[in-house]
Coordinates of C-alpha atoms and ligand atoms in Angstrom, one line a residue:
Chain L
X168 CA 41.7 95.7 66.2
X169 CA 42.6 99.1 65.1
X170 CA 41.1 100.6 61.9
X171 CA 42.9 101.0 58.6
X172 CA 41.6 104.5 58.3
X173 CA 39.9 106.6 61.1
X174 CA 38.2 109.8 60.2
X175 CA 37.0 112.1 62.9
X176 CA 35.0 115.3 62.5
X177 CA 36.3 115.8 59.0
X178 CA 35.5 119.2 57.4
X179 CA 36.6 120.2 53.9
X180 CA 36.0 123.5 52.1
X181 CA 36.3 124.4 48.5
X182 CA 36.5 128.2 48.6
X183 CA 33.6 129.5 50.5
X184 CA 31.6 126.2 50.1
X185 CA 31.7 123.6 52.8
X186 CA 31.8 120.4 50.9
X187 CA 32.2 118.0 53.8
X188 CA 31.1 118.7 57.4
X189 CA 31.5 116.6 60.5
X190 CA 32.2 113.3 58.8
X191 CA 33.2 110.4 61.1
X192 CA 34.2 107.1 59.5
X193 CA 36.3 104.1 60.4
X194 CA 37.3 101.4 58.0
X195 CA 38.3 98.1 59.4
X196 CA 40.4 95.4 57.9
X197 CA 38.7 93.5 55.1
X198 CA 35.3 95.2 55.1
X199 CA 33.5 96.5 52.1
X200 CA 32.1 100.0 52.6
X201 CA 30.0 101.7 50.0
X202 CA 29.5 105.4 49.8
X203 CA 26.3 106.6 48.2
X204 CA 25.2 110.1 47.5
X205 CA 23.8 112.5 44.9
X206 CA 26.1 114.3 42.5
X207 CA 28.2 116.9 44.2
X208 CA 27.6 115.4 47.6
X209 CA 31.3 115.2 48.3
X210 CA 32.0 111.5 47.6
X211 CA 35.1 112.1 45.5
X212 CA 36.2 114.8 47.9
X213 CA 36.0 112.2 50.8
X214 CA 38.1 109.7 48.8
X215 CA 40.7 112.4 48.0
X216 CA 40.8 113.5 51.6
X217 CA 41.7 110.0 52.6
X218 CA 44.5 110.1 50.0
X219 CA 45.8 113.4 51.5
X220 CA 44.9 115.3 48.3
X221 CA 42.8 118.0 49.8
X222 CA 43.6 120.3 52.7
X223 CA 41.4 119.7 55.7
X224 CA 39.5 122.6 57.2
X225 CA 38.9 120.6 60.4
X226 CA 39.0 117.1 61.9
X227 CA 41.6 114.4 61.5
X228 CA 42.3 111.5 59.3
X229 CA 44.5 108.8 60.7
X230 CA 46.0 105.9 58.7
X231 CA 47.3 102.7 60.0
X232 CA 51.1 102.7 59.9
X233 CA 52.5 102.0 56.4
X234 CA 49.0 101.6 55.0
X235 CA 49.0 100.5 51.4
X236 CA 46.2 102.1 49.4
X237 CA 45.2 101.1 45.9
X238 CA 43.2 103.9 44.2
X239 CA 41.0 103.8 41.2
X240 CA 40.0 107.4 40.3
X241 CA 36.5 108.4 39.0
X242 CA 38.1 109.7 35.8
X243 CA 41.5 110.1 34.3
X244 CA 42.3 112.9 31.9
X245 CA 44.5 111.0 29.5
X246 CA 46.4 113.0 27.0
X247 CA 46.4 111.2 23.6
X248 CA 49.8 112.8 23.0
X249 CA 51.3 110.4 25.6
X250 CA 52.2 107.0 24.0
X251 CA 51.9 104.6 26.9
X252 CA 51.2 100.9 26.8
X253 CA 49.2 99.2 29.4
X254 CA 52.1 97.2 30.7
X255 CA 54.3 100.3 31.0
X256 CA 51.4 102.0 32.8
X257 CA 51.2 99.2 35.3
X258 CA 54.9 99.6 36.0
X259 CA 54.6 103.2 37.1
X260 CA 56.3 104.2 39.3
X261 CA 57.5 100.7 40.4
X262 CA 58.7 98.3 37.8
X263 CA 56.6 95.1 37.8
X264 CA 57.4 91.8 36.3
X265 CA 55.7 90.6 33.1
X266 CA 54.1 87.8 35.1
X267 CA 52.8 90.0 37.8
X268 CA 51.3 92.4 35.2
X269 CA 49.6 89.5 33.4
X270 CA 48.2 88.1 36.6
X271 CA 46.9 91.5 37.8
X272 CA 45.2 92.1 34.4
X273 CA 43.6 88.6 34.6
X274 CA 42.4 89.3 38.1
X275 CA 40.8 92.6 36.9
X276 CA 39.2 90.6 34.0
X277 CA 41.1 92.4 31.2
X278 CA 43.7 89.7 30.4
X279 CA 45.8 90.3 27.2
X280 CA 45.6 94.1 27.0
X281 CA 49.4 94.5 27.8
X282 CA 50.4 96.0 24.5
X283 CA 47.5 98.3 24.0
X284 CA 47.9 102.1 24.4
X285 CA 46.0 103.3 27.4
X286 CA 44.6 106.3 25.5
X287 CA 42.9 103.8 23.1
X288 CA 41.0 101.8 25.8
X289 CA 37.3 102.0 26.3
X290 CA 36.0 103.5 29.6
X291 CA 35.2 100.2 31.1
X292 CA 38.6 98.7 30.0
X293 CA 40.4 101.6 31.5
X294 CA 38.6 101.2 34.8
X295 CA 39.7 97.6 35.0
X296 CA 43.3 98.4 34.0
X297 CA 43.3 101.0 36.8
X298 CA 42.0 98.3 39.1
X299 CA 44.8 95.9 38.0
X300 CA 47.3 98.7 38.7
X301 CA 45.9 99.2 42.1
X302 CA 46.1 95.5 42.8
X303 CA 49.8 95.3 41.8
X304 CA 50.6 97.3 44.9
X305 CA 49.1 94.6 47.1
X306 CA 46.8 97.1 48.9
X307 CA 45.3 96.7 52.3
X308 CA 42.7 99.2 51.3
X309 CA 41.2 99.6 47.8
X310 CA 39.5 102.9 47.1
X311 CA 37.3 102.8 44.1
X312 CA 35.5 106.0 42.9
X313 CA 32.5 105.0 40.8
X314 CA 34.3 102.0 39.4
X315 CA 31.3 100.9 37.3
X316 CA 30.8 104.2 35.4
X317 CA 30.3 103.2 31.8
X318 CA 29.4 99.6 32.6
X319 CA 25.9 98.3 31.9
X320 CA 24.0 96.8 34.8
X321 CA 25.1 93.2 34.2
X322 CA 28.6 94.4 33.8
X323 CA 28.3 96.4 37.1
X324 CA 26.9 93.5 39.0
X325 CA 29.7 91.3 37.6
X326 CA 32.2 93.9 38.7
X327 CA 30.9 94.0 42.2
X328 CA 31.0 90.2 42.4
X329 CA 34.7 90.4 41.3
X330 CA 35.4 92.9 44.1
X331 CA 33.9 90.5 46.6
X332 CA 36.0 87.7 45.2
X333 CA 39.1 89.9 45.5
X334 CA 38.3 90.7 49.1
X335 CA 37.8 87.1 49.9
X336 CA 41.1 86.1 48.2
X337 CA 43.2 89.0 49.5
X338 CA 41.5 90.1 52.6
X339 CA 41.8 93.8 51.6
X340 CA 39.3 96.3 52.7
X341 CA 37.3 98.1 50.0
X342 CA 35.9 101.6 50.1
X343 CA 33.9 102.4 47.0
X344 CA 31.6 105.1 45.6
X345 CA 28.5 104.0 43.8
X346 CA 25.2 105.4 42.7
X347 CA 23.2 102.3 42.6
X348 CA 22.4 100.9 46.0
X349 CA 20.4 98.0 44.6
X350 CA 23.4 96.8 42.6
X351 CA 26.0 97.1 45.4
X352 CA 23.7 95.8 48.1
X353 CA 24.8 92.2 48.1
X354 CA 28.5 93.2 47.9
X355 CA 28.6 95.7 50.8
X356 CA 29.0 95.1 54.4
X357 CA 28.2 98.7 55.2
X358 CA 26.7 101.6 53.3
X359 CA 27.3 105.3 54.0
X360 CA 24.8 107.7 52.6
X361 CA 26.6 111.0 52.1
X362 CA 25.3 114.5 51.4
X363 CA 27.9 116.9 52.7
X364 CA 27.5 115.1 56.0
X365 CA 26.7 111.5 56.7
X366 CA 22.9 111.2 56.5
X367 CA 22.7 107.6 57.5
X368 CA 24.8 104.5 57.5
X369 CA 24.6 100.9 58.4
X370 CA 23.8 97.6 56.7
X371 CA 22.5 98.0 53.1
X372 CA 19.0 97.1 54.3
X373 CA 19.0 99.6 57.1
X374 CA 20.1 102.3 54.7
X375 CA 17.7 101.4 52.0
X376 CA 14.8 101.8 54.4
X377 CA 16.1 104.8 56.2
X378 CA 13.9 107.9 55.6
X379 CA 17.1 110.0 55.0
X380 CA 18.1 107.7 52.2
X381 CA 14.6 107.8 50.6
X382 CA 14.5 111.6 51.0
X383 CA 17.7 111.8 49.0
X384 CA 17.0 109.3 46.3
X385 CA 13.3 109.2 46.1
X386 CA 11.3 106.1 45.4
X387 CA 10.6 106.6 41.7
X388 CA 13.3 104.6 40.0
X389 CA 13.2 100.9 39.2
X390 CA 15.7 100.0 41.9
X391 CA 14.0 102.0 44.5
X392 CA 10.7 100.4 43.7
X393 CA 11.8 97.2 45.4
X394 CA 13.1 99.3 48.3
X395 CA 9.7 101.1 48.5
X396 CA 7.9 97.7 48.8
X397 CA 10.5 96.6 51.2
X398 CA 9.9 99.6 53.5
X399 CA 6.2 98.9 53.5
X400 CA 6.5 95.2 54.0
X401 CA 8.6 95.5 57.0
X402 CA 8.7 98.1 59.6
X403 CA 12.5 98.3 59.9
X404 CA 13.0 94.7 60.9
X405 CA 16.0 93.8 58.9
X406 CA 16.2 90.2 60.1
X407 CA 13.6 88.8 57.8
X408 CA 13.7 90.8 54.7
X409 CA 14.5 87.8 52.5
X410 CA 10.9 86.7 52.4
X411 CA 9.5 89.1 49.9
X412 CA 9.8 88.4 46.2
X413 CA 11.8 90.7 43.9
X414 CA 10.0 89.9 40.8
X415 CA 11.5 92.7 38.7
X416 CA 14.8 90.9 38.3
X417 CA 16.7 94.2 38.3
X418 CA 17.3 93.9 42.0
X419 CA 20.3 91.7 42.6
X420 CA 19.8 92.3 46.3
X421 CA 17.4 89.4 46.2
X422 CA 17.4 89.0 49.9
X423 CA 21.1 88.2 50.0
X424 CA 21.9 91.3 52.0
X425 CA 21.2 89.8 55.4
X426 CA 24.2 87.6 55.1
X427 CA 27.1 90.0 55.4
X428 CA 30.4 88.4 55.5
X429 CA 29.0 85.2 54.0
X430 CA 28.0 86.6 50.7
X431 CA 25.2 84.7 49.0
X432 CA 25.0 84.6 45.2
X433 CA 21.8 86.4 44.1
X434 CA 20.0 84.3 41.5
X435 CA 19.3 87.2 39.2
X436 CA 23.0 87.5 38.6
X437 CA 23.7 83.8 38.3
X438 CA 21.9 83.6 35.1
X439 CA 24.1 86.3 33.6
X440 CA 27.3 84.6 34.5
X441 CA 29.7 84.4 31.5
X442 CA 28.1 87.4 29.7
X443 CA 31.1 89.6 30.4
X444 CA 34.1 88.5 28.4
Chain K
X264 CA 93.0 122.2 19.4
X265 CA 89.5 122.5 21.0
X266 CA 90.1 126.2 21.5
X267 CA 91.0 126.4 17.8
X268 CA 87.8 124.7 16.8
X269 CA 85.8 127.0 18.9
X270 CA 87.2 129.9 16.9
X271 CA 84.8 129.0 14.2
X272 CA 81.5 130.8 14.9
X273 CA 79.5 128.1 13.1
X274 CA 80.9 125.4 15.3
X275 CA 80.2 127.5 18.4
X276 CA 76.6 128.1 17.1
X277 CA 76.1 124.4 16.4
X278 CA 77.3 123.3 19.9
X279 CA 75.1 125.9 21.5
X280 CA 72.1 124.8 19.5
X281 CA 72.6 121.2 20.2
X282 CA 72.8 122.0 23.9
X283 CA 69.5 123.7 23.8
X284 CA 68.0 120.8 21.8
X285 CA 69.3 118.3 24.4
X286 CA 67.4 120.1 27.2
X287 CA 64.3 121.3 25.4
X288 CA 63.3 118.0 23.8
X289 CA 62.6 115.9 26.9
X290 CA 61.2 118.8 28.8
X291 CA 59.1 119.6 25.7
X292 CA 57.5 116.1 25.9
X293 CA 56.2 116.9 29.4
X294 CA 55.0 120.3 28.2
X295 CA 53.0 118.5 25.4
X296 CA 51.8 115.7 27.6
X297 CA 50.6 118.0 30.4
X298 CA 49.2 120.6 28.0
X299 CA 51.5 123.3 29.4
X300 CA 52.2 125.1 26.1
X301 CA 51.1 128.5 27.6
X302 CA 53.2 127.7 30.7
X303 CA 56.3 127.5 28.5
X304 CA 55.4 130.7 26.6
X305 CA 54.7 132.7 29.8
X306 CA 58.0 131.7 31.3
X307 CA 59.9 132.4 28.1
X308 CA 58.2 135.8 27.6
X309 CA 59.0 136.7 31.2
X310 CA 62.7 136.2 30.4
X311 CA 62.5 139.5 28.5
X312 CA 61.6 141.3 31.7
X313 CA 64.7 139.5 33.2
X314 CA 66.8 141.0 30.4
X315 CA 65.5 144.5 31.2
X316 CA 66.1 144.0 34.9
X317 CA 69.7 142.8 34.3
X318 CA 70.5 145.8 32.1
X319 CA 69.0 148.2 34.6
X320 CA 70.9 146.7 37.5
X321 CA 74.0 145.9 35.5
X322 CA 73.7 142.3 36.4
X323 CA 74.7 139.3 34.2
X324 CA 71.8 138.7 31.8
X325 CA 71.8 135.0 32.7
X326 CA 71.1 135.8 36.4
X327 CA 68.3 138.2 35.7
X328 CA 66.6 135.9 33.2
X329 CA 66.9 132.9 35.4
X330 CA 65.5 134.8 38.4
X331 CA 62.5 136.3 36.5
X332 CA 61.8 133.0 34.6
X333 CA 61.8 131.1 37.8
X334 CA 59.5 133.6 39.5
X335 CA 57.1 133.5 36.6
X336 CA 57.2 129.7 36.4
X337 CA 56.5 129.4 40.1
X338 CA 53.6 131.9 39.8
X339 CA 52.0 130.0 36.9
X340 CA 52.5 126.7 38.7
X341 CA 50.8 128.0 41.8
X342 CA 47.9 129.5 39.9
X343 CA 47.3 126.5 37.8
X344 CA 47.2 124.3 40.9
X345 CA 44.4 126.4 42.4
X346 CA 42.0 126.8 39.5
X347 CA 40.7 124.6 36.8
X348 CA 40.7 125.8 33.2
X349 CA 43.4 128.5 33.6
X350 CA 44.0 128.7 29.9
X351 CA 42.9 132.3 29.6
X352 CA 44.7 133.4 32.7
X353 CA 47.9 131.8 31.3
X354 CA 47.3 133.6 28.1
X355 CA 47.1 136.9 29.9
X356 CA 50.3 136.2 31.8
X357 CA 52.1 135.1 28.7
X358 CA 51.2 138.0 26.5
X359 CA 51.3 140.5 29.4
X360 CA 54.9 139.4 30.3
X361 CA 56.0 139.8 26.7
X362 CA 54.5 143.3 26.5
X363 CA 55.8 144.5 29.9
X364 CA 59.2 143.0 29.0
X365 CA 59.3 145.0 25.7
X366 CA 58.3 148.2 27.5
X367 CA 60.8 147.6 30.3
X368 CA 63.6 147.0 27.8
X369 CA 62.8 150.2 25.9
X370 CA 63.1 152.1 29.2
X371 CA 66.6 150.9 30.0
X372 CA 68.1 150.2 26.6
X373 CA 69.2 153.3 24.8
X374 CA 71.6 152.2 22.1
X375 CA 73.2 149.4 24.1
X376 CA 70.6 146.6 23.3
X377 CA 69.8 144.9 20.1
X378 CA 66.2 143.9 21.1
X379 CA 65.9 141.4 18.3
X380 CA 68.8 139.4 19.7
X381 CA 66.7 138.7 22.8
X382 CA 63.5 138.2 20.9
X383 CA 64.8 135.9 18.2
X384 CA 68.2 134.8 19.5
X385 CA 71.7 135.6 18.5
X386 CA 73.2 132.2 18.1
X387 CA 76.0 133.3 15.8
X388 CA 77.5 135.4 18.5
X389 CA 77.8 132.8 21.2
X390 CA 81.2 132.7 23.0
X391 CA 82.9 129.7 24.4
X392 CA 81.7 130.7 27.9
X393 CA 78.1 130.7 26.7
X394 CA 78.5 127.2 25.4
X395 CA 79.7 126.1 28.8
X396 CA 76.7 127.6 30.5
X397 CA 74.3 126.2 27.9
X398 CA 75.7 122.7 28.3
X399 CA 75.9 123.0 32.0
X400 CA 72.2 123.9 32.1
X401 CA 71.2 121.3 29.5
X402 CA 72.9 118.5 31.5
X403 CA 71.2 119.7 34.7
X404 CA 67.8 119.7 33.0
X405 CA 68.2 116.4 31.3
X406 CA 69.7 114.9 34.4
X407 CA 66.8 116.1 36.6
X408 CA 64.2 114.8 34.2
X409 CA 65.9 111.4 33.8
X410 CA 66.2 111.1 37.6
X411 CA 62.5 111.8 38.1
X412 CA 61.3 110.1 34.9
X413 CA 58.9 107.5 36.3
X414 CA 57.3 109.7 39.0
X415 CA 57.0 112.6 36.5
X416 CA 55.2 110.3 34.2
X417 CA 52.9 109.1 37.0
X418 CA 52.2 112.6 38.1
X419 CA 51.4 113.5 34.5
X420 CA 48.7 110.8 34.4
X421 CA 46.9 112.1 37.5
X422 CA 47.7 113.9 40.7
X423 CA 45.6 111.7 42.8
X424 CA 47.0 108.6 41.2
X425 CA 50.4 109.8 42.1
X426 CA 49.5 110.5 45.6
X427 CA 48.0 107.1 46.1
X428 CA 51.4 105.8 44.8
X429 CA 53.3 107.8 47.5
X430 CA 54.4 110.5 45.1
X431 CA 53.9 114.1 45.8
X432 CA 52.7 115.7 42.6
X433 CA 53.6 119.2 43.8
X434 CA 57.2 118.2 44.1
X435 CA 57.2 116.8 40.5
X436 CA 55.5 120.0 39.3
X437 CA 58.3 121.9 41.0
X438 CA 60.9 119.9 39.1
X439 CA 59.3 120.8 35.8
X440 CA 59.0 124.4 36.9
X441 CA 62.7 124.5 37.7
X442 CA 63.9 122.8 34.6
X443 CA 61.6 125.1 32.5
X444 CA 63.2 128.2 34.0
X445 CA 66.7 126.8 33.4
X446 CA 65.9 125.9 29.8
X447 CA 64.5 129.4 29.1
X448 CA 67.6 131.0 30.6
X449 CA 70.0 129.0 28.5
X450 CA 67.9 129.1 25.3
X451 CA 67.2 132.8 25.1
X452 CA 70.6 133.4 23.5
X453 CA 70.0 130.7 20.9
X454 CA 66.4 131.0 19.7
X455 CA 65.2 134.1 21.6
X456 CA 62.3 134.6 24.0
X457 CA 59.7 134.3 21.2
X458 CA 60.7 131.0 19.9
X459 CA 61.7 129.0 23.0
X460 CA 58.1 127.7 23.2
X461 CA 58.5 126.4 19.7
X462 CA 61.7 124.5 20.5
X463 CA 59.8 122.9 23.4
X464 CA 56.6 122.0 21.5
X465 CA 57.5 121.3 17.9
X466 CA 60.1 118.5 18.3
X467 CA 58.0 116.7 20.9
X468 CA 54.9 117.0 18.8
X469 CA 56.8 115.7 15.8
X470 CA 58.1 112.8 17.8
X471 CA 54.6 111.8 18.8
X472 CA 53.9 110.6 15.3
X473 CA 56.7 108.1 15.4
X474 CA 57.0 107.1 19.1
X475 CA 55.5 104.0 20.7
X476 CA 56.6 104.7 24.3
X477 CA 57.3 107.8 26.4
X478 CA 61.1 107.1 26.4
X479 CA 61.2 106.7 22.6
X480 CA 59.3 110.0 22.3
X481 CA 61.9 111.9 24.3
X482 CA 64.8 110.4 22.4
X483 CA 63.1 111.0 19.0
X484 CA 62.3 114.5 20.0
X485 CA 65.9 115.2 20.9
X486 CA 67.0 113.8 17.6
X487 CA 64.5 115.9 15.8
X488 CA 65.6 119.0 17.7
X489 CA 69.2 118.3 16.9
X490 CA 68.5 117.8 13.2
X491 CA 66.5 121.1 13.2
X492 CA 69.5 122.9 14.7
X493 CA 71.9 121.5 12.1
X494 CA 69.5 122.1 9.2
X495 CA 68.5 125.5 10.5
X496 CA 72.0 126.8 10.8
X497 CA 72.9 125.4 7.4
X498 CA 69.9 127.1 5.9
X499 CA 70.7 130.4 7.6
X500 CA 74.1 130.3 6.0
X501 CA 72.8 129.4 2.6
X502 CA 69.9 131.8 2.4
X503 CA 71.3 134.5 4.7
X504 CA 68.3 134.2 7.0
X505 CA 68.1 134.8 10.8
X506 CA 69.4 131.7 12.6
X507 CA 66.9 131.2 15.4
X508 CA 63.8 131.4 13.1
X509 CA 65.6 129.2 10.6
X510 CA 66.0 126.5 13.2
X511 CA 62.3 126.7 14.1
X512 CA 61.4 126.6 10.4
X513 CA 63.5 123.4 10.0
X514 CA 61.7 121.9 13.1
X515 CA 58.3 122.8 11.6
X516 CA 59.3 121.1 8.3
X517 CA 60.4 118.0 10.2
X518 CA 57.1 118.0 12.0
X519 CA 55.3 117.9 8.7
X520 CA 57.5 115.1 7.4
X521 CA 57.0 113.1 10.6
X522 CA 53.3 113.6 10.3
X523 CA 53.4 112.2 6.8
X524 CA 55.6 109.3 7.8
X525 CA 53.3 108.6 10.7
X526 CA 50.2 108.6 8.4
X527 CA 51.9 106.3 5.9
X528 CA 52.9 103.9 8.6
X529 CA 49.4 103.8 9.8
Ligands
LIG762 N1 38.7 121.4 42.8 C1 37.5 121.9 43.2 N2 37.4 123.2 43.3 C2 36.2 123.8 43.7 N3 35.1 123.0 44.1 C3 35.2 121.7 44.0 C4 36.4 121.1 43.6 N4 36.2 119.7 43.6 C5 34.9 119.6 44.0 N5 34.3 120.7 44.3 C6 32.9 120.9 44.7 O1 32.8 120.1 45.8 C7 31.5 119.5 45.8 C8 31.7 118.0 45.9 O2 32.3 117.5 44.8 P1 32.7 116.0 44.7 O3 33.4 115.8 43.4 O4 33.2 115.5 45.9 O5 31.2 115.3 44.5 P2 30.8 113.8 44.2 O6 29.9 113.4 45.3 O7 32.0 113.0 43.9 O8 29.9 114.0 42.8 P3 29.7 113.0 41.6 O9 28.7 112.1 41.9 O10 29.3 114.0 40.5 O11 31.1 112.4 41.3 C9 30.8 119.9 44.5 O12 29.9 121.0 44.9 C10 31.9 120.5 43.7 O13 31.5 121.6 43.0
LIG763 MG1 32.7 112.0 42.3

């Protein structure tokens, strides 16, 4: 089966600075790929390159024929001088029916916002409206650039669960940028660790224990603490990493990561169900 | 009969003014939404250079203004695509174009040119042929904007968002660049190079107080601009004031009124 997007030897420059170098990446139908990396590591640039928004200094990006991409940008510079309701926004540039809009908003978990002005939405609401708009195009590939910016941790965990549900229901592939590996772990099939080039990639567990990943993100944060333990408990044997206890509760990975494709529900998140709206 | 009507200079002025209002208002909405105020000014000020060029080469003023305005608009459009935060650069271009235009006109003019006619407009002297040009340009501008309306809106919200939706934001930027140059070329006779920016911004900003959708904002802006033209010309007659500045004064008063009305409505 051919890939939705195939990137080979990609190189992107901004002025004199080489932002991306020698990046190879293939995204297959229906898989969830998460891109991690520090600020300025070229994550957004990679997403924009896939959209065709940046000139390539080298390499190739091939799309499957007539690929439908839904895109949720990292940020949107909305001008308050533009009076635009959510439902009108959803209908740009293609007119959508009232029913389709309502369904998409419900699917993105922001039902009932149709008549609000987009400039008046909170950051989290806007992200979800953007997701709804992306869904209306029935995408084969959803590109989400830090979709959980401005969400608290339970909110972010809930958001990623929703993405998994979406993938299961629609079969669309998802390429997303995130900063918190421990939150996306259970929802990702594959993780790419980016820092100008691809440092390491593979299953979330493999990346979490990779020395390249730890060199980039350190081991000092709460989320990384579990990873630190993980890397000492197991010497890179990812088949059995569900045995150790994650007592801090902040790690929704909870040993679910070994089950790609058959996502298990982490118990730490179960207890939070229903908190968000 | 029509020809007889057009004998009256007030009627000619009114028709010319309404034509400019019709083009400037919807375009002005995009200028406001995209924070392109300096873009409009730079293009309008460059028109003065076009005037000087036409006089020097004995070309029709319209052709020179259109060519130079288009060149300036394209330059600005290219520059702002390359850099973030080009505000000061646009400011330099805008004021620089004005100064260079003034210097250039002084070189070629002699006694032939009434400079203030190009700076502040000379609406009371429009001829029937001018009206035809103004309305031709206005219909072209309004038609282009109406045709591209949805994609222009999308490109205004975000370039990458537009790209993901299969829209090329550079093409839409080009549409705005082109319509801006045409608007400047047809408006210079009516409000002058210095006040074209005002006719773009003020009606649109006033409409923002009252509008609940982008379409409503464009329509209300056009109405506001039309009322400004009528009231401004009437005021110019009554108080014997220059017509172009009187129109912009009327627009500014309308802006204040709309602001009050918007406040009261909540
Ligand atoms: N339009 C631009 N012009 C010049 N340099 C740019 C531009 N956009 C990005 N860069 C540079 O490219 C590098 C990568 O930026 P990018 O936005 O891709 O990072 P990122 O990984 O998305 O960061 P963040 O986590 O902060 O969102 C940065 O060094 C940035 O300064
Ligand atoms: Mg980014």
